[in-house]
Amino acid sequence: MKKTNSKLSKLFVRTFTVLLLILLRFNLLYAQIESSYYEIQTNENGDPVYFKHQIIIAFSPDLLKKDVIDNKSFIHGKLSDFFTENAMALATNLGIWNNEIADAPTSKIYPFLNTSDTLSLTRTGKTINIPKYWATFLVYWPINDSTPIAQVCDSLNKFYPIIEFAHPNYLYRLNATPNDTFFLLQHNLQYDPFNTSYTDGHIDIENAWDISTGIPEIKLGVYDSPIFYTHEDFGGGTLATSKIKGGKVYYIDANGKTVPQDISAFNLSTTYSNHGTLVAGIAAAIRNNEKGIAGVAGGDFAANNVGTSLYTFGIFGEPGTQVNNPRSIFSPFCSDADASSAIVDGANYIKQPNGTFTGYGLEIQNHSWGGDSSSVNVRRAIKGAARNQCVLVCSRGNNVEPSDDPKGTDKENFPATYNDEWVISVGASGSNKARLNIFDNNIGGGGGPWSSMYGKNMDVLAPGSYDYVASTMDYNLHSSHSGTGCFASSYCNFDGTSASAPHVAGLASLILSKYRVSNGFYDTLEPEDVENLIEKYASHIAPGPDFYSDKQGWGLIDPDSTLEKIQDNRYRIYHFTDGWPVTHTNVGNITITLGPNASLFGKPAGSYNCEKWEIKQNYTHTYGNNEQILGYWDRLNSTVGLKDFSVNSITDDDYADYNFSQSGNVLNVVAKSFAYKILATGEWLYKNPNEIVTAFSVHTFDPTSNAVKEIPKNHIALKLYPNPAKKQVTIELNSSKMESFQLFDINGKQQSVEIIINSKSLVINTANLSQGLYICKTAMSNGTIAVNKLLINN
């Protein structure tokens, strides 16, 4: 028996070993196949463009299994799992795919949406229809198919309407006086008389903070690498105590599939990249908390206000997308599928049968990333977010090949160069208010060999010069940045149009925080209102106050001038829609040929003979004798209608042409749009004439209104002299009694000094202080605080 048992044991061991070897070999083969899904297609310059074996496909919704779509726990499967049997048979008979393709791994791009999700509530309270995003999937194409993926997509696009569109999964890359300790290092925000190299490069934020500092009711999404929410300048050191109120991290799981995980469930003990944390700090690091830096919309901690609420959408930095290494920790790229999913999820606010909402309903999105590829999928997501009344701020991009600059760094960089009415495109300014351009030596004290891109409807500039834009970072990664602009354990300098965009996102938050019904205003601003206010009151570059150029946009943003024009309800922005009378005119017949864009109209490709109808809506508005018209602009995101196809390319983008005519206090507007009726069927190509909607805004000021200008509650100005000082300095006190006085050096360390308090002044002995820049903080008994800059020049 013992001998028999011994033979059985040896047989078992041999069998187990063989099985183990087979299993290991299978796992290795699986890993190799899985890794192949992440092989990168590069362009002629060697830059990554898309994954070689991944396709984004939007199918006809009628072909899909509604119960599978509505099952939110089922995200990944085979392609055939998502289709009805009849649909699979049809696709097979038509030659769209074979059994191998039917078994291809497939993932939902929008797993948070149901088939019943058709309406979204915008932040302005309107209800809009949303596309059937849920019919779009990410398909991992068979590895052994040697056909180039771009050619595969071209073949698939011929099968409209079964396939509405197909394109590769493209890749995008990252573009990079309060009592806050390092505020004096934020030369991007305020004038520093002691730094002559950056005299004109700041945005003069301090006066703007007297009007608005940002409020938690405004939600700003940072689309980037995940925000390091335990940073001291975001709150109390945990997610629950931070100003990061939600969001998701998009990462590749052990099975090689993208899993959007709620930030609350993601162990963010450290970040994979500082980029998102740096962006978030510029936009909304807590202000006036005696720590670190001040964000543009960082509130006022002394007044128990931490400013704009942040939401992190970690579409970069997830394991799985670095070139040829699907198990890497950090990637400088994000995929088309992840970007579009996050954009839609952030903008939508969809009411569910149980009364809850899906989506985040963001007011603002910041996108400090971009790429050369125009994607139908991402374009649709951006358009949908704009119609959801979300303000989309996008960095214009950095030209890292200076030799190209004389020829024009004006190439496309998406999403910044999508339709102008959808996004605010932001370029970088340098040490002065002009575009950062190495050929003009307009960089500043540091920076790399790059210039800010321009053109393609770039709107404004904001600071982006290295050594002058200080922000927050993950202290766990500080050692890797030592000697490269880091001046504390969790604060570093930051540059690029990536740094420029959050300045504008922060300003948009200040505007939306101020102009709201709860502050006595008449309405809520829409995205075009925010954009036009920022552009109109930017610091324009010569030769004129309304000068626009491709290289400078409307100029450097000016928060003080912008907020001054909405500082109280003497200023008003009127919203107008659907003018009267309306005229419908048949202007003849036209043949419209729908090619690759046929699916945008819900029609098969081909030529259509149509009647062309012109619809005019007329408006006349007379304002009070004392009411001044400051400006007016169209609101295309609230417009419904088509372009004049005889002079414009065929597109489904809603459009109307607005002609404004002002005479004194009377404003006349004629809004013209078009509709197209298919002669053969009597159907309208998009909307019929009665469905046309036009919309515009008018900005006015009435100095006789009884509005009262808001007075800052916690900020006062005290006179300090002499400055620079040698042996002593005097601070003149106001009628209030001084409560305390503190003096800090440039590194935030409190200094011990001798002071003499008189009834109307405070005299400080500075004889023993080293030469340099200091911050004086004087607190008064009435709760107000004064902060002064002091230069010691012994």
Short mmCIF file of C-alpha atoms in Angstrom, two decimals, residues 397-686:
data_model
loop_
_atom_site.label_atom_id
_atom_site.label_comp_id
_atom_site.label_asym_id
_atom_site.label_seq_id
_atom_site.Cartn_x
_atom_site.Cartn_y
_atom_site.Cartn_z
CA GLY A 397 -1.46 73.95 -25.27
CA ASN A 398 2.31 74.35 -25.24
CA ASN A 399 4.53 74.35 -28.30
CA VAL A 400 7.59 72.39 -27.22
CA GLU A 401 9.36 72.85 -30.53
CA PRO A 402 10.49 76.49 -30.46
CA SER A 403 11.79 76.30 -34.01
CA ASP A 404 8.18 76.08 -35.18
CA ASP A 405 7.17 79.29 -33.44
CA PRO A 406 8.00 81.73 -36.27
CA LYS A 407 5.82 79.59 -38.53
CA GLY A 408 2.97 79.77 -36.04
CA THR A 409 2.13 77.55 -33.12
CA ASP A 410 -1.50 77.70 -34.14
CA LYS A 411 -2.20 74.02 -34.79
CA GLU A 412 -5.28 72.29 -33.41
CA ASN A 413 -5.21 71.14 -29.80
CA PHE A 414 -8.45 69.54 -28.62
CA PRO A 415 -10.60 70.16 -26.60
CA ALA A 416 -9.45 73.83 -26.59
CA THR A 417 -10.05 74.20 -30.34
CA TYR A 418 -13.56 72.78 -30.48
CA ASN A 419 -16.35 75.29 -31.16
CA ASP A 420 -15.65 78.67 -29.61
CA GLU A 421 -19.08 78.92 -27.98
CA TRP A 422 -18.47 75.66 -26.08
CA VAL A 423 -15.12 76.37 -24.45
CA ILE A 424 -12.98 79.17 -23.03
CA SER A 425 -9.58 78.60 -24.62
CA VAL A 426 -6.72 79.90 -22.46
CA GLY A 427 -3.18 80.70 -23.54
CA ALA A 428 -0.24 81.49 -21.27
CA SER A 429 1.10 84.97 -20.56
CA GLY A 430 4.73 85.46 -19.62
CA SER A 431 6.57 87.97 -17.46
CA ASN A 432 4.46 90.72 -19.01
CA LYS A 433 0.82 90.67 -20.06
CA ALA A 434 1.57 89.36 -23.58
CA ARG A 435 1.63 85.74 -24.76
CA LEU A 436 4.48 83.66 -23.39
CA ASN A 437 6.88 83.42 -26.30
CA ILE A 438 10.53 82.48 -26.01
CA PHE A 439 11.38 84.43 -29.17
CA ASP A 440 10.28 87.63 -27.42
CA ASN A 441 12.13 86.53 -24.27
CA ASN A 442 8.76 86.79 -22.53
CA ILE A 443 9.21 83.93 -20.09
CA GLY A 444 10.36 85.33 -16.77
CA GLY A 445 12.89 84.00 -14.31
CA GLY A 446 12.72 80.41 -15.50
CA GLY A 447 10.89 78.01 -17.74
CA GLY A 448 11.58 75.57 -20.49
CA PRO A 449 11.97 75.87 -24.26
CA TRP A 450 8.31 76.33 -25.11
CA SER A 451 5.88 78.98 -26.22
CA SER A 452 2.14 79.18 -25.69
CA MET A 453 0.04 78.05 -28.63
CA TYR A 454 -2.32 80.63 -30.09
CA GLY A 455 -5.04 81.10 -32.69
CA LYS A 456 -7.99 78.80 -33.43
CA ASN A 457 -10.28 81.06 -31.37
CA MET A 458 -7.99 81.34 -28.35
CA ASP A 459 -9.95 83.60 -25.99
CA VAL A 460 -7.72 85.01 -23.24
CA LEU A 461 -4.33 84.78 -21.57
CA ALA A 462 -3.51 83.96 -17.95
CA PRO A 463 -0.18 83.61 -16.10
CA GLY A 464 1.84 80.56 -17.10
CA SER A 465 5.45 81.55 -16.51
CA TYR A 466 7.64 79.32 -14.41
CA ASP A 467 9.03 80.72 -11.12
CA TYR A 468 6.02 83.04 -10.81
CA VAL A 469 3.09 80.63 -10.43
CA ALA A 470 3.25 78.94 -7.03
CA SER A 471 0.88 76.12 -6.12
CA THR A 472 0.17 73.03 -4.04
CA MET A 473 1.74 69.60 -4.51
CA ASP A 474 1.88 66.14 -2.93
CA TYR A 475 4.60 66.28 -0.28
CA ASN A 476 5.30 62.58 -0.85
CA LEU A 477 6.66 63.49 -4.28
CA HIS A 478 8.56 66.57 -3.16
CA SER A 479 11.97 64.87 -3.21
CA SER A 480 11.64 64.21 -6.92
CA HIS A 481 11.13 67.93 -7.50
CA SER A 482 13.89 69.28 -5.27
CA GLY A 483 15.88 72.02 -6.94
CA THR A 484 13.22 72.58 -9.60
CA GLY A 485 11.22 75.41 -8.11
CA CYS A 486 9.98 73.81 -4.90
CA PHE A 487 10.23 76.19 -1.97
CA ALA A 488 8.58 74.12 0.79
CA SER A 489 7.72 70.51 1.53
CA SER A 490 4.41 70.71 -0.32
CA TYR A 491 4.59 73.80 -2.53
CA CYS A 492 6.23 74.22 -5.93
CA ASN A 493 6.20 76.48 -8.95
CA PHE A 494 4.17 75.45 -11.98
CA ASP A 495 4.07 76.61 -15.58
CA GLY A 496 2.49 76.09 -18.97
CA THR A 497 -1.00 76.68 -20.25
CA SER A 498 -1.93 73.95 -17.75
CA ALA A 499 -1.25 76.58 -15.08
CA SER A 500 -3.03 79.31 -17.04
CA ALA A 501 -6.39 77.54 -17.35
CA PRO A 502 -7.15 77.26 -13.58
CA HIS A 503 -6.68 81.04 -13.22
CA VAL A 504 -9.65 81.41 -15.58
CA ALA A 505 -11.61 78.56 -13.97
CA GLY A 506 -11.09 80.32 -10.63
CA LEU A 507 -12.26 83.64 -12.08
CA ALA A 508 -15.35 81.95 -13.54
CA SER A 509 -16.08 80.68 -10.04
CA LEU A 510 -15.75 84.18 -8.56
CA ILE A 511 -18.23 85.46 -11.16
CA LEU A 512 -20.78 82.71 -10.55
CA SER A 513 -20.34 83.07 -6.77
CA LYS A 514 -21.20 86.77 -6.99
CA TYR A 515 -23.91 87.02 -9.67
CA ARG A 516 -26.68 84.86 -8.23
CA VAL A 517 -30.26 85.34 -7.10
CA SER A 518 -29.32 84.88 -3.44
CA ASN A 519 -27.13 88.01 -3.74
CA GLY A 520 -30.00 90.16 -5.03
CA PHE A 521 -29.45 89.63 -8.75
CA TYR A 522 -32.25 88.82 -11.16
CA ASP A 523 -31.02 85.63 -12.78
CA THR A 524 -28.26 83.04 -13.02
CA LEU A 525 -25.46 83.49 -15.54
CA GLU A 526 -25.01 81.14 -18.49
CA PRO A 527 -21.63 80.04 -19.93
CA GLU A 528 -21.61 82.69 -22.66
CA ASP A 529 -22.25 85.38 -20.03
CA VAL A 530 -19.22 84.24 -18.02
CA GLU A 531 -17.02 84.03 -21.13
CA ASN A 532 -18.04 87.43 -22.48
CA LEU A 533 -17.52 89.16 -19.13
CA ILE A 534 -14.02 87.66 -18.88
CA GLU A 535 -13.16 88.64 -22.47
CA LYS A 536 -14.73 92.11 -22.51
CA TYR A 537 -13.00 93.26 -19.34
CA ALA A 538 -9.63 91.58 -19.90
CA SER A 539 -6.53 93.74 -20.00
CA HIS A 540 -6.54 94.36 -23.74
CA ILE A 541 -3.33 94.80 -25.63
CA ALA A 542 -2.82 97.83 -27.89
CA PRO A 543 -3.85 99.34 -30.25
CA GLY A 544 -7.37 99.59 -28.78
CA PRO A 545 -9.62 98.63 -25.88
CA ASP A 546 -11.57 96.14 -28.01
CA PHE A 547 -8.57 94.77 -29.82
CA TYR A 548 -8.47 91.03 -30.49
CA SER A 549 -5.65 89.13 -32.12
CA ASP A 550 -4.91 85.47 -32.74
CA LYS A 551 -1.71 85.68 -30.70
CA GLN A 552 -3.08 87.57 -27.69
CA GLY A 553 -6.79 86.73 -27.71
CA TRP A 554 -8.66 89.45 -25.78
CA GLY A 555 -5.62 89.90 -23.54
CA LEU A 556 -4.66 89.04 -19.97
CA ILE A 557 -7.59 88.34 -17.65
CA ASP A 558 -8.42 91.17 -15.21
CA PRO A 559 -10.51 89.87 -12.28
CA ASP A 560 -10.89 93.31 -10.68
CA SER A 561 -12.31 94.97 -13.81
CA THR A 562 -14.51 91.95 -14.53
CA LEU A 563 -16.06 91.67 -11.09
CA GLU A 564 -16.47 95.43 -10.82
CA LYS A 565 -19.01 95.19 -13.64
CA ILE A 566 -21.23 92.85 -11.58
CA GLN A 567 -20.38 94.16 -8.10
CA ASP A 568 -24.05 94.84 -7.22
CA ASN A 569 -27.49 94.82 -8.86
CA ARG A 570 -27.04 98.21 -10.44
CA TYR A 571 -25.43 95.94 -13.04
CA ARG A 572 -27.78 93.55 -14.76
CA ILE A 573 -27.52 90.87 -17.45
CA TYR A 574 -30.83 90.34 -19.27
CA HIS A 575 -31.61 87.02 -20.96
CA PHE A 576 -33.84 87.12 -24.06
CA THR A 577 -35.26 84.21 -26.09
CA ASP A 578 -37.85 83.78 -28.87
CA GLY A 579 -38.26 87.24 -30.39
CA TRP A 580 -41.44 88.51 -32.04
CA PRO A 581 -42.56 88.98 -34.75
CA VAL A 582 -41.30 85.86 -36.48
CA THR A 583 -41.10 85.43 -40.25
CA HIS A 584 -40.75 82.13 -42.16
CA THR A 585 -39.46 82.49 -45.72
CA ASN A 586 -38.88 79.74 -48.28
CA VAL A 587 -35.64 80.85 -49.95
CA GLY A 588 -35.49 78.04 -52.53
CA ASN A 589 -34.35 74.46 -52.88
CA ILE A 590 -30.93 73.04 -52.05
CA THR A 591 -29.26 69.65 -52.40
CA ILE A 592 -27.57 68.58 -49.18
CA THR A 593 -25.06 65.73 -49.24
CA LEU A 594 -24.53 63.95 -45.95
CA GLY A 595 -21.31 61.98 -45.70
CA PRO A 596 -19.48 61.02 -42.51
CA ASN A 597 -21.65 63.49 -40.59
CA ALA A 598 -24.93 61.82 -41.61
CA SER A 599 -25.40 60.22 -38.21
CA LEU A 600 -25.44 63.66 -36.59
CA PHE A 601 -28.80 64.24 -38.27
CA GLY A 602 -30.11 60.73 -37.72
CA LYS A 603 -30.18 60.06 -41.47
CA PRO A 604 -28.34 57.65 -43.75
CA ALA A 605 -25.51 59.06 -45.83
CA GLY A 606 -26.55 60.35 -49.22
CA SER A 607 -27.94 63.39 -51.06
CA TYR A 608 -31.22 65.05 -50.08
CA ASN A 609 -33.19 67.59 -52.05
CA CYS A 610 -34.55 70.07 -49.51
CA GLU A 611 -36.57 73.22 -49.19
CA LYS A 612 -34.51 75.85 -47.40
CA TRP A 613 -36.41 78.01 -44.92
CA GLU A 614 -35.12 81.19 -43.33
CA ILE A 615 -36.55 82.02 -39.90
CA LYS A 616 -36.16 85.55 -38.51
CA GLN A 617 -37.00 86.53 -34.96
CA ASN A 618 -37.10 90.25 -34.19
CA TYR A 619 -36.49 91.95 -30.85
CA THR A 620 -36.85 95.58 -29.77
CA HIS A 621 -36.06 96.61 -26.19
CA THR A 622 -36.10 100.11 -24.74
CA TYR A 623 -34.15 100.73 -21.55
CA GLY A 624 -34.53 103.42 -18.92
CA ASN A 625 -33.09 106.88 -19.56
CA ASN A 626 -30.37 106.28 -16.97
CA GLU A 627 -29.64 102.67 -17.93
CA GLN A 628 -26.45 102.30 -19.94
CA ILE A 629 -26.00 99.38 -22.34
CA LEU A 630 -22.50 97.99 -21.65
CA GLY A 631 -22.54 95.06 -24.04
CA TYR A 632 -24.49 92.23 -25.67
CA TRP A 633 -23.75 88.78 -27.03
CA ASP A 634 -25.47 85.70 -28.44
CA ARG A 635 -25.98 82.50 -26.46
CA LEU A 636 -25.57 79.68 -28.95
CA ASN A 637 -25.74 76.97 -26.28
CA SER A 638 -29.39 77.97 -25.76
CA THR A 639 -30.04 78.37 -29.49
CA VAL A 640 -31.86 75.79 -31.65
CA GLY A 641 -31.44 76.05 -35.42
CA LEU A 642 -29.04 75.38 -38.29
CA LYS A 643 -26.56 77.40 -40.29
CA ASP A 644 -26.97 78.65 -43.83
CA PHE A 645 -25.59 75.60 -45.62
CA SER A 646 -25.03 77.52 -48.83
CA VAL A 647 -22.09 79.33 -47.22
CA ASN A 648 -21.11 77.10 -44.31
CA SER A 649 -20.06 73.49 -43.96
CA ILE A 650 -22.83 71.07 -43.07
CA THR A 651 -22.96 70.57 -39.33
CA ASP A 652 -25.58 69.77 -36.71
CA ASP A 653 -24.26 72.47 -34.36
CA ASP A 654 -27.08 74.77 -33.33
CA TYR A 655 -26.65 78.21 -34.83
CA ALA A 656 -28.25 81.57 -35.49
CA ASP A 657 -26.88 84.81 -36.87
CA TYR A 658 -27.48 87.85 -34.62
CA ASN A 659 -27.54 91.44 -35.87
CA PHE A 660 -27.45 94.01 -33.03
CA SER A 661 -28.36 97.65 -33.69
CA GLN A 662 -28.30 100.21 -30.88
CA SER A 663 -29.70 103.75 -31.00
CA GLY A 664 -29.50 105.53 -27.66
CA ASN A 665 -31.35 103.43 -25.11
CA VAL A 666 -33.11 101.32 -27.77
CA LEU A 667 -31.66 97.98 -28.86
CA ASN A 668 -32.92 96.18 -31.96
CA VAL A 669 -31.91 92.61 -32.68
CA VAL A 670 -32.63 90.42 -35.69
CA ALA A 671 -31.81 86.74 -35.15
CA LYS A 672 -31.74 84.56 -38.27
CA SER A 673 -31.60 80.77 -38.46
CA PHE A 674 -32.46 78.06 -41.00
CA ALA A 675 -34.47 74.84 -41.30
CA TYR A 676 -34.38 72.26 -44.12
CA LYS A 677 -37.32 70.16 -45.30
CA ILE A 678 -36.67 66.95 -47.24
CA LEU A 679 -38.87 67.10 -50.35
CA ALA A 680 -39.21 63.35 -50.86
CA THR A 681 -40.55 62.59 -47.38
CA GLY A 682 -41.73 65.90 -45.97
CA GLU A 683 -39.44 65.37 -42.93
CA TRP A 684 -37.38 68.16 -41.45
CA LEU A 685 -33.65 67.48 -41.47
CA TYR A 686 -33.24 68.64 -37.88
#
